[in-house]
């Protein structure tokens, strides 16, 4: 498997997810203006470096509204380039796509520095994939490319393992009460489904344990090679799709799907060992 | 092994090791490390565990009108339920930020009782800034917010707990 080919497969869902996120940011741009939740005058008080007299004018120039929308526009442009490289597969687009990944990484890091709150796991996975894709597309060394994508795959497996272990030690998850309770919240759930699970505790218990087992099994399963990786990807896609539909967490599907091609590369490497 | 491969192995290995070490949130050094991680490069992967949120922590706000009467409560960033949010959910980040702010404010108020210090904290100022910027009555003179816990659908008999009520925050005279 050619790591750069794999990186371009990673770039496809990554670019879609980044584009949706940037468009969502533009759609809610009022929140970035003064008087919005993410107004910069207040946010600047949250980090000493943002009010440092030497750096403050530079940060203010980037982070004040409407200049901050430039970070969304830059991401949209870079994501379009990634998308073109991933679909056209033209060799001359590989390096520009790598640069686009660096641009996305920089923009998102700056936005995280500015906004400070409101981030979730999909933002973190997007950064991880951006790093891996950027290195894989820009460093002309096959070994380094494979290591960069291996990092993406290991972060993916780590995310499932940590989430699975944290659930396995949680009495709420082990007893089966976590899922109906989460689903009963209006913020991240679907109260009718929560009520349904409360009425069917055995189903709730099975649902909780399915999540625990699937998340905990991902890391050891990769030792079984490509068939296991394909199973993780299939189950993972269904899981993240259901999270998007039921909980409204639409970013996870794209950012985690972007890491799956790297998982296949890792499985292939495991098989060859 | 080539030099670029070795360099990548060392750098990515270190990043992975830091991520692994940073997962148990109970350690002080992890919290300090996360505070310094301005770009959010160190992921925390414990989704909805070990203590999943079983309540909705929500922020409500109301106005004090000319003459002293209080207006009705409104919800800041109310949830929207629709299938479309599976692909398009622009309010998600605002809702997440509001739900991130609420427990931070509660913790600050809890550890600084009878102090005005929490009012200078970032999450408090973010909420006040947002509240003041929301459209309201032209007769409004001040606004306050409350942090509440609810469980399940918003029905009359649903569990409801008032966790905190802010001071009144006077609105600028010249606001539009």
CSV table of C-alpha atoms in Angstrom, one decimal:
chain,number,residue,atom,x,y,z
A,1,UNK,CA,0.0,0.0,0.0
A,2,UNK,CA,1.4,3.4,-1.0
A,3,UNK,CA,1.1,5.7,2.1
A,4,UNK,CA,0.5,8.8,-0.1
A,5,UNK,CA,-2.4,7.0,-1.7
A,6,UNK,CA,-3.8,6.2,1.7
A,7,UNK,CA,-3.3,9.8,2.8
A,8,UNK,CA,-5.4,11.0,-0.1
A,9,UNK,CA,-8.2,8.6,1.0
A,10,UNK,CA,-7.9,10.1,4.5
A,11,UNK,CA,-8.1,13.6,2.9
A,12,UNK,CA,-11.6,12.9,1.3
A,13,UNK,CA,-13.7,12.7,4.4
A,14,UNK,CA,-11.4,15.2,6.2
A,15,UNK,CA,-12.1,17.8,3.5
A,16,UNK,CA,-15.8,17.2,3.7
A,17,UNK,CA,-15.9,17.5,7.5
A,18,UNK,CA,-13.7,20.7,7.4
A,19,UNK,CA,-15.9,22.3,4.8
A,20,UNK,CA,-19.1,21.6,6.8
A,21,UNK,CA,-17.5,23.0,9.9
A,22,UNK,CA,-16.2,26.1,8.1
A,23,UNK,CA,-19.7,26.7,6.6
A,24,UNK,CA,-21.3,26.2,10.0
A,25,UNK,CA,-18.9,28.8,11.4
A,26,UNK,CA,-19.9,31.3,8.7
A,27,UNK,CA,-23.6,30.5,9.2
A,28,UNK,CA,-23.3,31.4,12.9
A,29,UNK,CA,-20.9,34.3,12.3
A,30,UNK,CA,-22.9,36.6,14.7
A,31,UNK,CA,-21.5,34.5,17.6
A,32,UNK,CA,-17.9,35.6,16.6
A,33,UNK,CA,-18.8,39.3,16.6
A,34,UNK,CA,-18.7,41.5,19.7
A,35,UNK,CA,-21.9,40.7,21.6
A,36,UNK,CA,-21.8,37.1,20.5
A,37,UNK,CA,-20.7,34.2,22.7
A,38,UNK,CA,-17.3,34.2,21.0
A,39,UNK,CA,-16.8,37.9,20.9
A,40,UNK,CA,-13.0,38.6,20.9
A,41,UNK,CA,-12.9,41.4,23.4
A,42,UNK,CA,-13.9,38.9,26.2
A,43,UNK,CA,-12.0,35.9,24.8
A,44,UNK,CA,-8.7,37.9,24.7
A,45,UNK,CA,-8.9,38.0,28.5
A,46,UNK,CA,-8.7,34.2,28.7
A,47,UNK,CA,-5.1,33.9,27.6
A,48,UNK,CA,-2.1,36.0,28.7
A,49,UNK,CA,-0.5,35.8,25.3
A,50,UNK,CA,-3.5,37.4,23.6
A,51,UNK,CA,-3.1,40.5,25.7
A,52,UNK,CA,0.7,40.6,25.6
A,53,UNK,CA,1.5,44.1,24.3
A,54,UNK,CA,3.9,42.8,21.7
A,55,UNK,CA,1.5,40.1,20.3
A,56,UNK,CA,-1.9,41.6,21.0
A,57,UNK,CA,-2.1,43.7,17.8
A,58,UNK,CA,-1.2,40.7,15.7
A,59,UNK,CA,-3.7,38.4,17.3
A,60,UNK,CA,-6.4,41.2,17.2
A,61,UNK,CA,-5.8,41.6,13.5
A,62,UNK,CA,-6.5,37.9,12.9
A,63,UNK,CA,-9.1,37.2,15.6
A,64,UNK,CA,-11.4,40.3,15.6
A,65,UNK,CA,-14.7,40.1,13.7
A,66,UNK,CA,-15.0,40.1,10.7
A,67,UNK,CA,-11.3,39.2,10.1
A,68,UNK,CA,-11.7,35.9,11.9
A,69,UNK,CA,-14.0,34.7,9.2
A,70,UNK,CA,-10.9,34.7,7.0
A,71,UNK,CA,-9.9,31.5,9.0
A,72,UNK,CA,-13.1,29.8,7.9
A,73,UNK,CA,-12.6,31.0,4.3
A,74,UNK,CA,-9.0,29.8,4.3
A,75,UNK,CA,-10.2,26.4,5.5
A,76,UNK,CA,-12.9,26.2,2.8
A,77,UNK,CA,-10.3,27.0,0.1
A,78,UNK,CA,-7.8,24.5,1.5
A,79,UNK,CA,-10.5,21.8,1.9
A,80,UNK,CA,-11.5,22.3,-1.7
A,81,UNK,CA,-7.9,21.7,-2.8
A,82,UNK,CA,-7.7,18.6,-0.6
A,83,UNK,CA,-11.0,17.3,-2.1
A,84,UNK,CA,-9.7,17.9,-5.7
A,85,UNK,CA,-6.4,16.1,-4.9
A,86,UNK,CA,-8.3,13.2,-3.3
A,87,UNK,CA,-10.7,12.8,-6.2
A,88,UNK,CA,-8.5,13.6,-9.2
A,89,UNK,CA,-5.4,11.7,-7.9
A,90,UNK,CA,-3.1,13.9,-10.0
A,91,UNK,CA,0.5,13.6,-8.9
A,92,UNK,CA,1.0,17.4,-9.3
A,93,UNK,CA,-1.7,18.0,-6.7
A,94,UNK,CA,0.0,15.9,-3.9
A,95,UNK,CA,2.3,18.7,-2.6
A,96,UNK,CA,-0.4,21.4,-2.9
A,97,UNK,CA,-2.7,19.1,-1.0
A,98,UNK,CA,-0.1,18.7,1.7
A,99,UNK,CA,0.3,22.4,2.0
A,100,UNK,CA,-3.6,22.7,2.2
A,101,UNK,CA,-3.5,20.2,5.2
A,102,UNK,CA,-0.9,22.5,6.9
A,103,UNK,CA,-3.1,25.5,6.2
A,104,UNK,CA,-6.1,23.8,7.8
A,105,UNK,CA,-4.0,22.7,10.7
A,106,UNK,CA,-2.8,26.2,11.3
A,107,UNK,CA,-6.2,27.8,10.9
A,108,UNK,CA,-7.8,25.3,13.3
A,109,UNK,CA,-5.0,25.7,15.9
A,110,UNK,CA,-5.5,29.5,15.7
A,111,UNK,CA,-9.3,29.1,16.1
A,112,UNK,CA,-8.8,26.8,19.1
A,113,UNK,CA,-6.4,29.4,20.6
A,114,UNK,CA,-9.1,32.1,20.1
A,115,UNK,CA,-12.3,30.3,21.0
A,116,UNK,CA,-11.0,28.2,23.9
A,117,UNK,CA,-14.4,26.5,24.7
A,118,UNK,CA,-16.9,24.6,22.7
A,119,UNK,CA,-14.5,22.0,21.2
A,120,UNK,CA,-15.3,18.3,21.1
A,121,UNK,CA,-13.6,15.0,20.1
A,122,UNK,CA,-14.2,15.6,16.4
A,123,UNK,CA,-12.1,18.7,16.5
A,124,UNK,CA,-9.3,16.8,18.1
A,125,UNK,CA,-9.5,13.9,15.6
A,126,UNK,CA,-9.5,16.5,12.7
A,127,UNK,CA,-6.2,17.9,14.0
A,128,UNK,CA,-4.7,14.4,14.4
A,129,UNK,CA,-5.6,13.5,10.8
A,130,UNK,CA,-4.4,16.9,9.5
A,131,UNK,CA,-1.0,16.3,11.0
A,132,UNK,CA,-0.7,12.8,9.6
A,133,UNK,CA,-2.0,13.8,6.1
A,134,UNK,CA,0.3,16.8,5.9
A,135,UNK,CA,3.4,14.9,6.8
A,136,UNK,CA,2.5,11.9,4.5
A,137,UNK,CA,1.9,14.2,1.5
A,138,UNK,CA,4.9,16.6,2.1
A,139,UNK,CA,7.7,14.4,3.3
A,140,UNK,CA,9.3,12.5,0.4
A,141,UNK,CA,10.2,9.5,2.4
A,142,UNK,CA,8.0,6.4,2.4
A,143,UNK,CA,9.0,5.4,5.9
A,144,UNK,CA,8.2,8.8,7.4
A,145,UNK,CA,4.9,8.8,5.5
A,146,UNK,CA,4.0,5.4,6.9
A,147,UNK,CA,4.9,6.5,10.5
A,148,UNK,CA,2.7,9.7,10.1
A,149,UNK,CA,-0.3,7.6,9.1
A,150,UNK,CA,0.5,5.0,11.8
A,151,UNK,CA,0.3,7.8,14.3
A,152,UNK,CA,-3.2,8.7,13.0
A,153,UNK,CA,-4.3,5.0,13.2
A,154,UNK,CA,-2.8,4.6,16.7
A,155,UNK,CA,-4.6,7.8,17.9
A,156,UNK,CA,-7.8,6.3,16.5
A,157,UNK,CA,-7.3,3.0,18.3
A,158,UNK,CA,-6.3,4.9,21.5
A,159,UNK,CA,-9.5,7.0,21.3
A,160,UNK,CA,-11.7,3.9,21.2
A,161,UNK,CA,-9.6,2.1,23.9
A,162,UNK,CA,-9.6,5.0,26.3
A,163,UNK,CA,-13.4,5.6,25.7
A,164,UNK,CA,-14.1,1.9,26.2
A,165,UNK,CA,-12.0,1.5,29.4
A,166,UNK,CA,-13.5,4.7,30.9
A,167,UNK,CA,-17.0,3.2,30.2
A,168,UNK,CA,-16.0,-0.3,31.5
A,169,UNK,CA,-15.0,1.2,34.9
A,170,UNK,CA,-18.1,3.3,35.1
A,171,UNK,CA,-21.0,1.8,37.1
A,172,UNK,CA,-23.5,3.8,35.0
A,173,UNK,CA,-22.3,2.1,31.8
A,174,UNK,CA,-21.9,-1.3,33.3
A,175,UNK,CA,-25.4,-1.3,34.8
A,176,UNK,CA,-26.9,-0.2,31.6
A,177,UNK,CA,-28.3,3.1,32.9
A,178,UNK,CA,-25.9,5.4,31.0
A,179,UNK,CA,-27.4,5.0,27.5
A,180,UNK,CA,-31.1,5.7,28.5
A,181,UNK,CA,-30.0,8.6,30.7
A,182,UNK,CA,-27.8,10.2,28.0
A,183,UNK,CA,-30.6,9.7,25.5
A,184,UNK,CA,-33.1,11.3,27.9
A,185,UNK,CA,-31.2,14.6,27.8
A,186,UNK,CA,-32.5,17.3,25.4
A,187,UNK,CA,-29.0,18.5,24.6
A,188,UNK,CA,-27.4,15.4,23.3
A,189,UNK,CA,-30.2,12.9,23.3
A,190,UNK,CA,-33.6,12.0,21.9
A,191,UNK,CA,-35.9,11.8,24.9
A,192,UNK,CA,-38.5,9.5,23.3
A,193,UNK,CA,-35.6,7.0,22.6
A,194,UNK,CA,-34.4,7.6,26.2
A,195,UNK,CA,-37.9,6.7,27.5
A,196,UNK,CA,-38.0,3.7,25.3
A,197,UNK,CA,-34.7,2.4,26.7
A,198,UNK,CA,-35.9,3.1,30.2
A,199,UNK,CA,-38.9,0.9,29.5
A,200,UNK,CA,-36.6,-1.9,28.1
A,201,UNK,CA,-33.7,-2.2,30.6
A,202,UNK,CA,-32.3,-5.3,29.0
A,203,UNK,CA,-32.0,-3.6,25.6
A,204,UNK,CA,-30.3,-0.7,27.4
A,205,UNK,CA,-27.9,-3.0,29.1
A,206,UNK,CA,-27.1,-4.7,25.8
A,207,UNK,CA,-26.6,-1.3,24.1
A,208,UNK,CA,-24.2,-0.1,26.8
A,209,UNK,CA,-22.2,-3.3,26.8
A,210,UNK,CA,-22.1,-3.3,23.0
A,211,UNK,CA,-20.4,0.1,23.1
A,212,UNK,CA,-18.0,-1.0,25.8
A,213,UNK,CA,-17.0,-4.2,24.1
A,214,UNK,CA,-16.7,-2.7,20.6
A,215,UNK,CA,-14.5,0.2,21.9
A,216,UNK,CA,-12.3,-2.0,24.0
A,217,UNK,CA,-11.9,-4.6,21.3
A,218,UNK,CA,-10.7,-2.2,18.6
A,219,UNK,CA,-7.0,-2.1,19.7
A,220,UNK,CA,-6.4,-5.9,20.2
A,221,UNK,CA,-8.5,-6.7,17.1
A,222,UNK,CA,-6.1,-4.8,14.8
A,223,UNK,CA,-3.5,-7.6,15.5
A,224,UNK,CA,-5.8,-9.8,13.4
A,225,UNK,CA,-5.0,-7.8,10.3
A,226,UNK,CA,-7.0,-6.4,7.4
A,227,UNK,CA,-10.3,-8.3,8.0
A,228,UNK,CA,-10.5,-7.0,11.5
A,229,UNK,CA,-9.7,-3.5,10.4
A,230,UNK,CA,-12.5,-3.7,7.8
A,231,UNK,CA,-14.9,-4.9,10.6
A,232,UNK,CA,-13.8,-2.0,12.9
A,233,UNK,CA,-14.4,0.5,10.0
A,234,UNK,CA,-17.8,-0.9,9.1
A,235,UNK,CA,-19.0,-1.0,12.8
A,236,UNK,CA,-17.4,2.4,13.4
A,237,UNK,CA,-19.1,4.1,10.5
A,238,UNK,CA,-22.5,2.7,11.7
A,239,UNK,CA,-21.7,3.9,15.2
A,240,UNK,CA,-20.7,7.4,14.2
A,241,UNK,CA,-23.6,7.7,11.8
A,242,UNK,CA,-26.0,6.8,14.6
A,243,UNK,CA,-24.3,9.3,16.9
A,244,UNK,CA,-24.8,12.0,14.2
A,245,UNK,CA,-28.5,11.1,13.7
A,246,UNK,CA,-29.4,10.5,17.4
A,247,UNK,CA,-27.2,13.1,19.1
A,248,UNK,CA,-26.6,15.7,16.5
A,249,UNK,CA,-22.8,15.3,16.7
A,250,UNK,CA,-22.3,15.6,13.0
A,251,UNK,CA,-18.5,16.2,13.0
A,252,UNK,CA,-17.5,12.8,14.4
A,253,UNK,CA,-18.6,10.9,11.3
A,254,UNK,CA,-16.2,12.8,9.0
A,255,UNK,CA,-13.2,13.2,11.3
A,256,UNK,CA,-13.2,9.6,12.4
A,257,UNK,CA,-13.9,8.3,8.9
A,258,UNK,CA,-10.8,10.3,7.8
A,259,UNK,CA,-8.7,8.2,10.1
A,260,UNK,CA,-10.0,4.8,8.8
A,261,UNK,CA,-7.8,4.5,5.7
A,262,UNK,CA,-4.8,4.9,8.0
A,263,UNK,CA,-6.1,2.0,10.1
A,264,UNK,CA,-6.1,-0.2,6.9
A,265,UNK,CA,-2.5,0.8,6.4
A,266,UNK,CA,-1.6,-0.2,9.9
A,267,UNK,CA,-3.4,-3.5,9.6
A,268,UNK,CA,-1.5,-4.2,6.4
A,269,UNK,CA,1.8,-3.4,8.2
A,270,UNK,CA,0.8,-5.7,11.1
A,271,UNK,CA,0.0,-8.5,8.6
A,272,UNK,CA,3.4,-8.1,6.9
A,273,UNK,CA,5.2,-8.4,10.3
B,1,UNK,CA,15.8,3.4,8.9
B,2,UNK,CA,16.2,6.8,7.2
B,3,UNK,CA,16.7,10.0,9.1
B,4,UNK,CA,13.2,11.4,8.3
B,5,UNK,CA,11.6,8.2,9.3
B,6,UNK,CA,13.5,8.2,12.6
B,7,UNK,CA,12.6,11.8,13.3
B,8,UNK,CA,8.9,11.2,12.6
B,9,UNK,CA,9.0,8.1,14.8
B,10,UNK,CA,10.5,10.1,17.7
B,11,UNK,CA,8.1,13.1,17.3
B,12,UNK,CA,4.9,11.1,16.7
B,13,UNK,CA,5.9,8.6,19.4
B,14,UNK,CA,6.3,11.4,21.9
B,15,UNK,CA,3.0,12.9,20.9
B,16,UNK,CA,1.3,9.6,21.4
B,17,UNK,CA,3.0,9.0,24.7
B,18,UNK,CA,1.8,12.5,26.0
B,19,UNK,CA,-1.7,11.7,24.8
B,20,UNK,CA,-1.7,8.4,26.7
B,21,UNK,CA,-0.3,10.0,29.8
B,22,UNK,CA,-2.9,12.8,29.7
B,23,UNK,CA,-6.0,10.7,29.6
B,24,UNK,CA,-6.6,10.3,33.4
B,25,UNK,CA,-8.0,13.8,34.1
B,26,UNK,CA,-7.7,13.5,37.9
B,27,UNK,CA,-4.0,14.3,37.9
B,28,UNK,CA,-3.1,18.0,38.6
B,29,UNK,CA,-0.3,18.0,36.0
B,30,UNK,CA,-2.7,16.9,33.3
B,31,UNK,CA,-5.0,19.8,34.1
B,32,UNK,CA,-2.0,22.2,34.0
B,33,UNK,CA,-0.8,20.6,30.7
B,34,UNK,CA,-4.2,21.1,29.2
B,35,UNK,CA,-4.4,24.7,30.3
B,36,UNK,CA,-1.1,25.3,28.5
B,37,UNK,CA,-2.3,23.4,25.4
B,38,UNK,CA,-3.6,26.6,23.7
B,39,UNK,CA,-4.1,24.9,20.3
B,40,UNK,CA,-5.9,21.9,21.8
B,41,UNK,CA,-3.3,19.5,20.3
B,42,UNK,CA,-3.5,17.0,23.2
B,43,UNK,CA,-6.7,15.0,22.8
B,44,UNK,CA,-8.9,13.7,25.6
B,45,UNK,CA,-10.7,10.6,24.4
B,46,UNK,CA,-13.0,9.8,27.3
B,47,UNK,CA,-16.3,10.4,25.5
B,48,UNK,CA,-19.4,10.4,27.9
B,49,UNK,CA,-17.4,8.4,30.5
B,50,UNK,CA,-16.8,7.5,33.2
B,51,UNK,CA,-19.6,9.8,34.5
B,52,UNK,CA,-22.0,10.4,31.6
B,53,UNK,CA,-24.1,13.6,31.7
B,54,UNK,CA,-27.5,12.4,32.7
B,55,UNK,CA,-28.9,15.9,33.2
B,56,UNK,CA,-29.1,19.0,30.9
B,57,UNK,CA,-27.2,21.9,32.4
B,58,UNK,CA,-28.8,24.9,30.8
B,59,UNK,CA,-28.5,28.6,31.1
B,60,UNK,CA,-31.6,30.8,31.3
B,61,UNK,CA,-31.8,34.6,31.2
B,62,UNK,CA,-34.4,37.3,31.9
B,63,UNK,CA,-34.7,41.1,31.9
B,64,UNK,CA,-35.5,43.7,34.4
B,65,UNK,CA,-37.7,46.2,32.8
B,66,UNK,CA,-38.1,50.0,33.5
B,67,UNK,CA,-40.1,50.2,36.8
B,68,UNK,CA,-38.4,47.1,38.2
B,69,UNK,CA,-40.7,44.3,36.9
B,70,UNK,CA,-38.9,41.1,35.7
B,71,UNK,CA,-39.6,39.7,32.2
B,72,UNK,CA,-40.0,36.0,31.4
B,73,UNK,CA,-37.1,33.5,31.4
B,74,UNK,CA,-35.6,32.6,28.0
B,75,UNK,CA,-33.2,29.8,27.3
B,76,UNK,CA,-29.7,30.7,26.0
B,77,UNK,CA,-28.9,28.4,23.1
B,78,UNK,CA,-32.0,26.1,23.2
B,79,UNK,CA,-31.7,22.7,21.6
B,80,UNK,CA,-33.1,22.0,18.2
B,81,UNK,CA,-34.2,18.5,17.4
B,82,UNK,CA,-34.3,17.5,13.7
B,83,UNK,CA,-32.8,14.9,11.5
B,84,UNK,CA,-31.0,17.6,9.5
B,85,UNK,CA,-28.6,18.1,12.4
B,86,UNK,CA,-27.0,14.8,11.5
B,87,UNK,CA,-25.4,16.6,8.5
B,88,UNK,CA,-25.9,20.3,9.4
B,89,UNK,CA,-25.8,21.5,12.9
B,90,UNK,CA,-24.3,25.0,13.1
B,91,UNK,CA,-25.6,25.7,16.6
B,92,UNK,CA,-23.7,22.7,18.0
B,93,UNK,CA,-20.6,24.6,18.9
B,94,UNK,CA,-22.5,27.4,20.6
B,95,UNK,CA,-24.5,24.9,22.6
B,96,UNK,CA,-21.3,23.0,23.5
B,97,UNK,CA,-19.6,26.2,24.6
B,98,UNK,CA,-22.6,27.2,26.8
B,99,UNK,CA,-22.7,23.7,28.4
B,100,UNK,CA,-18.9,24.0,28.9
B,101,UNK,CA,-19.3,27.4,30.6
B,102,UNK,CA,-22.0,26.4,33.0
B,103,UNK,CA,-20.1,23.9,35.1
B,104,UNK,CA,-17.0,26.1,35.1
B,105,UNK,CA,-19.0,29.0,36.5
B,106,UNK,CA,-20.6,26.7,39.1
B,107,UNK,CA,-17.1,25.5,40.2
B,108,UNK,CA,-15.8,29.0,40.4
B,109,UNK,CA,-18.8,30.3,42.4
B,110,UNK,CA,-18.6,27.2,44.7
B,111,UNK,CA,-14.9,27.8,45.5
B,112,UNK,CA,-15.2,31.6,45.8
B,113,UNK,CA,-18.3,32.1,47.8
B,114,UNK,CA,-19.2,35.8,48.6
B,115,UNK,CA,-16.6,36.9,46.1
B,116,UNK,CA,-17.0,38.8,42.9
B,117,UNK,CA,-14.0,37.0,41.4
B,118,UNK,CA,-16.0,34.5,39.4
B,119,UNK,CA,-17.6,37.5,37.6
B,120,UNK,CA,-14.1,38.2,36.0
B,121,UNK,CA,-13.6,34.7,34.8
B,122,UNK,CA,-13.7,33.9,31.1
B,123,UNK,CA,-16.8,31.6,31.1
B,124,UNK,CA,-18.8,34.1,33.2
B,125,UNK,CA,-17.9,37.0,30.9
B,126,UNK,CA,-18.7,34.9,27.8
B,127,UNK,CA,-22.2,34.2,29.1
B,128,UNK,CA,-22.8,37.8,30.2
B,129,UNK,CA,-21.5,39.1,26.8
B,130,UNK,CA,-23.8,36.7,25.0
B,131,UNK,CA,-26.8,37.4,27.2
B,132,UNK,CA,-26.4,41.2,26.8
B,133,UNK,CA,-26.1,40.8,23.0
B,134,UNK,CA,-29.4,38.8,22.7
B,135,UNK,CA,-32.4,40.7,21.4
B,136,UNK,CA,-34.9,41.7,24.1
B,137,UNK,CA,-37.3,44.3,25.2
B,138,UNK,CA,-36.6,48.0,24.5
B,139,UNK,CA,-37.7,48.6,28.0
B,140,UNK,CA,-35.1,46.2,29.5
B,141,UNK,CA,-32.6,47.9,31.9
B,142,UNK,CA,-30.7,44.9,33.3
B,143,UNK,CA,-30.4,41.2,32.7
B,144,UNK,CA,-29.5,38.2,34.8
B,145,UNK,CA,-28.9,34.5,34.1
B,146,UNK,CA,-29.5,31.3,36.0
B,147,UNK,CA,-27.8,27.9,35.6
B,148,UNK,CA,-30.3,25.1,36.0
B,149,UNK,CA,-30.4,21.3,35.7
B,150,UNK,CA,-33.2,19.6,34.0
B,151,UNK,CA,-33.9,16.0,33.3
B,152,UNK,CA,-35.8,14.7,30.2
B,153,UNK,CA,-38.4,16.5,28.2
B,154,UNK,CA,-39.5,20.0,29.3
B,155,UNK,CA,-42.8,18.9,31.0
B,156,UNK,CA,-44.4,20.5,34.0
B,157,UNK,CA,-43.4,17.6,36.3
B,158,UNK,CA,-39.9,17.1,34.9
B,159,UNK,CA,-37.1,17.3,37.5
B,160,UNK,CA,-35.7,20.9,37.7
B,161,UNK,CA,-32.9,22.2,39.9
B,162,UNK,CA,-31.8,25.8,40.2
B,163,UNK,CA,-28.0,25.7,40.6
B,164,UNK,CA,-27.1,29.4,40.5
B,165,UNK,CA,-28.5,32.8,39.9
B,166,UNK,CA,-26.3,35.7,38.7
B,167,UNK,CA,-26.4,39.3,39.8
B,168,UNK,CA,-28.4,41.7,37.6
B,169,UNK,CA,-26.1,43.2,34.9
B,170,UNK,CA,-27.1,46.6,33.9
B,171,UNK,CA,-27.5,47.2,30.1
B,172,UNK,CA,-25.7,50.1,28.5
B,173,UNK,CA,-27.9,53.2,28.1
B,174,UNK,CA,-26.9,53.7,24.5
B,175,UNK,CA,-27.4,50.1,23.2
B,176,UNK,CA,-29.5,49.7,20.2
